[in-house]
Short mmCIF file of C-alpha atoms and ligand atoms in Angstrom, two decimals:
data_model
loop_
_atom_site.label_atom_id
_atom_site.label_comp_id
_atom_site.label_asym_id
_atom_site.label_seq_id
_atom_site.Cartn_x
_atom_site.Cartn_y
_atom_site.Cartn_z
CA UNK A 1 95.37 65.40 89.10
CA UNK A 2 94.82 61.87 87.47
CA UNK A 3 93.28 60.25 90.88
CA UNK A 4 89.93 62.02 90.64
CA UNK A 5 89.36 64.34 93.71
CA UNK A 6 86.28 62.89 95.52
CA UNK A 7 83.37 64.95 96.50
CA UNK A 8 84.08 64.47 99.97
CA UNK A 9 87.53 66.27 99.70
CA UNK A 10 85.97 69.14 97.61
CA UNK A 11 83.23 69.54 100.58
CA UNK A 12 85.72 69.50 103.21
CA UNK A 13 87.82 71.94 101.01
CA UNK A 14 84.99 74.38 100.70
CA UNK A 15 84.28 74.17 104.44
CA UNK A 16 87.96 74.91 105.64
CA UNK A 17 88.26 77.80 103.24
CA UNK A 18 84.82 78.97 104.15
CA UNK A 19 86.13 79.79 107.61
CA UNK A 20 87.99 82.60 109.06
CA UNK A 21 91.26 83.22 107.43
CA UNK A 22 93.64 86.03 108.67
CA UNK A 23 96.79 87.61 108.24
CA UNK A 24 99.28 86.56 110.84
CA UNK A 25 102.89 87.57 109.96
CA UNK A 26 105.07 89.18 107.28
CA UNK A 27 108.65 88.36 107.20
CA UNK A 28 111.16 90.47 105.25
CA UNK A 29 113.88 87.97 106.19
CA UNK A 30 114.71 84.44 107.04
CA UNK A 31 115.71 85.82 110.55
CA UNK A 32 112.08 86.83 111.13
CA UNK A 33 109.77 83.79 110.06
CA UNK A 34 106.95 82.83 112.31
CA UNK A 35 107.27 79.76 114.53
CA UNK A 36 106.48 76.65 112.55
CA UNK A 37 103.17 75.28 113.18
CA UNK A 38 100.37 73.31 111.29
CA UNK A 39 100.93 72.54 107.80
CA UNK A 40 102.10 75.25 105.12
CA UNK A 41 101.51 75.41 101.68
CA UNK A 42 103.32 78.28 99.95
CA UNK A 43 102.50 80.26 96.49
CA UNK A 44 105.50 81.06 94.28
CA UNK A 45 105.78 82.52 90.96
CA UNK A 46 106.87 85.80 88.88
CA UNK A 47 105.67 89.15 89.95
CA UNK A 48 102.21 89.74 88.84
CA UNK A 49 101.35 86.08 87.99
CA UNK A 50 98.53 86.16 90.44
CA UNK A 51 99.63 84.70 93.79
CA UNK A 52 97.88 87.18 95.93
CA UNK A 53 94.60 86.90 93.84
CA UNK A 54 94.89 83.36 94.05
CA UNK A 55 94.85 83.48 97.89
CA UNK A 56 92.15 85.80 97.72
CA UNK A 57 90.04 83.53 95.72
CA UNK A 58 90.64 80.48 97.75
CA UNK A 59 89.72 82.05 100.78
CA UNK A 60 86.79 84.06 99.36
CA UNK A 61 88.16 87.20 100.46
CA UNK A 62 88.64 90.37 98.45
CA UNK A 63 91.70 91.79 100.39
CA UNK A 64 93.14 89.06 102.75
CA UNK A 65 96.35 89.16 100.46
CA UNK A 66 97.28 92.54 98.73
CA UNK A 67 96.89 92.41 95.02
CA UNK A 68 98.60 95.00 92.80
CA UNK A 69 98.85 96.18 89.17
CA UNK A 70 102.59 97.20 89.78
CA UNK A 71 104.76 94.22 89.68
CA UNK A 72 107.27 93.67 92.30
CA UNK A 73 105.24 95.02 95.45
CA UNK A 74 105.37 92.02 97.75
CA UNK A 75 108.88 91.65 99.13
CA UNK A 76 107.91 89.64 101.83
CA UNK A 77 106.80 86.38 103.04
CA UNK A 78 103.25 86.71 104.02
CA UNK A 79 101.59 84.25 106.24
CA UNK A 80 97.98 83.41 106.64
CA UNK A 81 96.29 81.02 109.00
CA UNK A 82 93.01 79.45 108.82
CA UNK A 83 90.26 78.39 110.95
CA UNK A 84 91.85 76.95 114.25
CA UNK A 85 91.15 73.47 114.01
CA UNK A 86 92.23 73.04 110.55
CA UNK A 87 95.97 73.42 111.00
CA UNK A 88 96.54 74.99 107.55
CA UNK A 89 98.65 78.11 106.66
CA UNK A 90 99.24 79.76 103.25
CA UNK A 91 102.35 81.47 102.42
CA UNK A 92 102.20 84.35 99.72
CA UNK A 93 105.94 84.26 98.38
CA UNK A 94 107.60 87.31 97.19
CA UNK A 95 107.45 87.31 93.44
CA UNK A 96 110.85 86.65 91.18
CA UNK A 97 111.57 87.75 87.70
CA UNK A 98 110.51 91.31 88.15
CA UNK A 99 112.66 93.00 85.17
CA UNK A 100 113.07 96.54 86.71
CA UNK A 101 114.34 95.29 90.21
CA UNK A 102 117.69 96.18 91.00
CA UNK A 103 120.70 93.59 91.20
CA UNK A 104 120.75 93.94 94.85
CA UNK A 105 117.13 93.60 95.20
CA UNK A 106 117.06 90.22 93.04
CA UNK A 107 119.77 88.81 95.05
CA UNK A 108 118.00 89.40 98.53
CA UNK A 109 114.72 88.16 97.13
CA UNK A 110 116.67 85.00 95.77
CA UNK A 111 118.10 84.34 99.02
CA UNK A 112 115.07 84.83 101.07
CA UNK A 113 113.24 82.37 98.78
CA UNK A 114 115.79 79.71 98.58
CA UNK A 115 116.67 79.90 102.39
CA UNK A 116 112.88 79.53 103.22
CA UNK A 117 112.34 76.61 100.86
CA UNK A 118 115.19 74.75 101.97
CA UNK A 119 114.79 75.19 105.88
CA UNK A 120 111.16 74.82 106.43
CA UNK A 121 109.96 71.40 107.95
CA UNK A 122 106.45 72.47 108.09
CA UNK A 123 106.19 73.34 104.30
CA UNK A 124 104.31 70.49 102.60
CA UNK A 125 103.86 71.69 99.19
CA UNK A 126 104.87 74.78 96.82
CA UNK A 127 102.51 75.85 94.46
CA UNK A 128 104.30 77.22 91.49
CA UNK A 129 102.23 79.49 89.61
CA UNK A 130 102.47 80.00 85.95
CA UNK A 131 100.81 82.63 83.86
CA UNK A 132 98.69 80.49 81.52
CA UNK A 133 99.13 83.21 78.72
CA UNK A 134 102.89 82.61 78.79
CA UNK A 135 103.99 79.56 80.16
CA UNK A 136 107.15 78.55 81.92
CA UNK A 137 109.99 80.96 81.47
CA UNK A 138 113.67 80.86 82.19
CA UNK A 139 112.99 82.24 85.99
CA UNK A 140 110.51 79.65 86.42
CA UNK A 141 112.83 76.87 85.50
CA UNK A 142 115.24 78.20 87.93
CA UNK A 143 112.77 77.93 90.71
CA UNK A 144 111.96 74.31 89.74
CA UNK A 145 115.69 73.47 90.12
CA UNK A 146 115.79 75.24 93.59
CA UNK A 147 112.87 73.04 94.54
CA UNK A 148 114.11 69.83 93.18
CA UNK A 149 117.49 70.43 95.44
CA UNK A 150 115.48 71.18 98.38
CA UNK A 151 113.46 68.13 97.95
CA UNK A 152 110.19 70.23 98.53
CA UNK A 153 107.41 68.74 96.64
CA UNK A 154 105.77 71.22 94.27
CA UNK A 155 103.05 71.40 91.71
CA UNK A 156 102.31 73.59 88.73
CA UNK A 157 99.42 75.91 89.06
CA UNK A 158 98.45 77.95 85.56
CA UNK A 159 96.63 81.30 86.51
CA UNK A 160 94.54 83.74 84.11
CA UNK A 161 93.18 80.66 82.36
CA UNK A 162 90.12 82.95 81.46
CA UNK A 163 92.37 84.78 79.40
CA UNK A 164 93.62 81.89 77.21
CA UNK A 165 91.80 79.98 74.53
CA UNK A 166 91.12 76.50 75.25
CA UNK A 167 93.18 74.95 72.40
CA UNK A 168 96.16 77.18 73.29
CA UNK A 169 95.96 76.33 76.90
CA UNK A 170 96.01 72.42 75.97
CA UNK A 171 99.09 73.06 73.89
CA UNK A 172 100.66 75.18 76.74
CA UNK A 173 99.91 72.19 79.21
CA UNK A 174 101.43 69.51 76.98
CA UNK A 175 104.66 71.48 76.74
CA UNK A 176 104.91 72.08 80.43
CA UNK A 177 104.29 68.50 81.18
CA UNK A 178 107.27 67.37 78.97
CA UNK A 179 109.46 69.91 80.95
CA UNK A 180 108.11 68.43 84.20
CA UNK A 181 108.87 65.02 83.48
CA UNK A 182 112.81 65.99 83.99
CA UNK A 183 111.98 67.45 87.49
CA UNK A 184 111.95 64.70 90.03
CA UNK A 185 110.03 66.69 92.78
CA UNK A 186 107.22 67.97 90.54
CA UNK A 187 103.58 66.74 90.87
CA UNK A 188 103.07 65.26 87.24
CA UNK A 189 99.71 66.85 86.86
CA UNK A 190 98.98 70.68 86.50
CA UNK A 191 95.99 72.45 87.81
CA UNK A 192 94.16 75.17 85.92
CA UNK A 193 92.78 78.25 87.58
CA UNK A 194 91.10 81.47 87.26
CA UNK A 195 90.68 83.76 90.26
CA UNK A 196 88.53 85.88 87.90
CA UNK A 197 86.02 83.00 87.20
CA UNK A 198 86.84 80.70 90.32
CA UNK A 199 87.83 77.94 87.98
CA UNK A 200 89.99 75.40 89.61
CA UNK A 201 89.43 76.56 93.21
CA UNK A 202 87.55 73.54 94.30
CA UNK A 203 90.04 71.36 93.19
CA UNK A 204 93.03 73.36 94.75
CA UNK A 205 91.36 73.38 98.11
CA UNK A 206 90.73 69.72 97.89
CA UNK A 207 94.39 69.18 96.98
CA UNK A 208 95.38 70.95 100.12
CA UNK A 209 92.91 68.85 102.41
CA UNK A 210 94.44 65.80 100.89
CA UNK A 211 97.70 67.19 102.01
CA UNK A 212 96.62 67.52 105.40
CA UNK A 213 95.21 64.05 105.50
CA UNK A 214 98.72 62.84 104.10
CA UNK A 215 100.41 64.57 107.05
CA UNK A 216 97.94 62.48 109.47
CA UNK A 217 97.03 65.93 110.92
N1 GDP B 301 92.13 88.08 84.10
C1 GDP B 301 92.67 87.53 85.04
N2 GDP B 301 93.54 88.51 85.67
C2 GDP B 301 94.09 88.04 87.05
C3 GDP B 301 93.86 86.72 87.48
N3 GDP B 301 94.53 86.59 88.76
C4 GDP B 301 95.17 87.99 88.93
N4 GDP B 301 94.87 88.86 87.89
C5 GDP B 301 95.42 90.15 87.67
O1 GDP B 301 96.92 90.03 87.61
C6 GDP B 301 97.54 91.14 88.28
C7 GDP B 301 98.46 90.79 89.31
O2 GDP B 301 97.93 89.78 90.41
P1 GDP B 301 98.61 89.69 91.76
O3 GDP B 301 97.57 88.78 92.45
O4 GDP B 301 98.83 91.15 92.42
O5 GDP B 301 99.79 89.05 91.40
P2 GDP B 301 100.97 88.70 92.16
O6 GDP B 301 102.10 89.75 92.25
O7 GDP B 301 101.51 87.49 91.74
O8 GDP B 301 100.68 88.52 93.79
C8 GDP B 301 96.23 92.00 88.94
O9 GDP B 301 95.91 93.13 88.10
C9 GDP B 301 95.20 90.96 89.11
O10 GDP B 301 93.89 91.33 88.87
C10 GDP B 301 92.89 85.97 86.78
O11 GDP B 301 92.76 84.94 87.23
N5 GDP B 301 92.23 86.41 85.54
MG1 MG B 302 101.11 89.55 95.37
#
């Protein structure tokens, strides 16, 4: 983010995410979504990119979201609510691009993801997680297109930054920014994170607090 995140936002983010976060709902289908409430922020990305780990790192909980070494596990939209007065909800989305998945499964995930993105008024932002070791893949570009079409604002978050050399990461960031310039709904700046070291967590928390402020919550 270019405009520096100020210490007040960082501190408010710390407080909100130090509060009580809990699982509220799992939706295997678009017909079974929870009623819209508060402000929702969703985490999308390929299977195994680190979505569930990021949610755990943000909330400081080891096992709020289930993480897995087996790609393609989470096939539902999983909703987590924060402290009552915060009005913020996190959504762990089913991973896409899982090579071993059947065609029918891919179609059903794709449909769920696309329909969710298109019909959710409370959804303020989608964080599209990209593995810092690999950069953008074709399946990621498909999701960016869907997001552009749905006019859902989104931001790229690089994960597993602890596994990438600084110079390599810089290169990948530059390449990704070039691609993003062609995507109207994309936030131009990337966030660098590691769930393992906690890098980028204060900034990501603060970014969500800023979304709450923008919504006039
Ligand atoms: N080194 C490293 N590994 C990570 C990080 N985040 C997640 N992982 C690992 O990546 C794998 C998949 O993580 P998970 O959160 O389940 O991915 P998801 O499928 O996107 O929800 C797990 O083995 C995690 O331990 C990170 O920041 N650094
Ligand atoms: Mg997961």
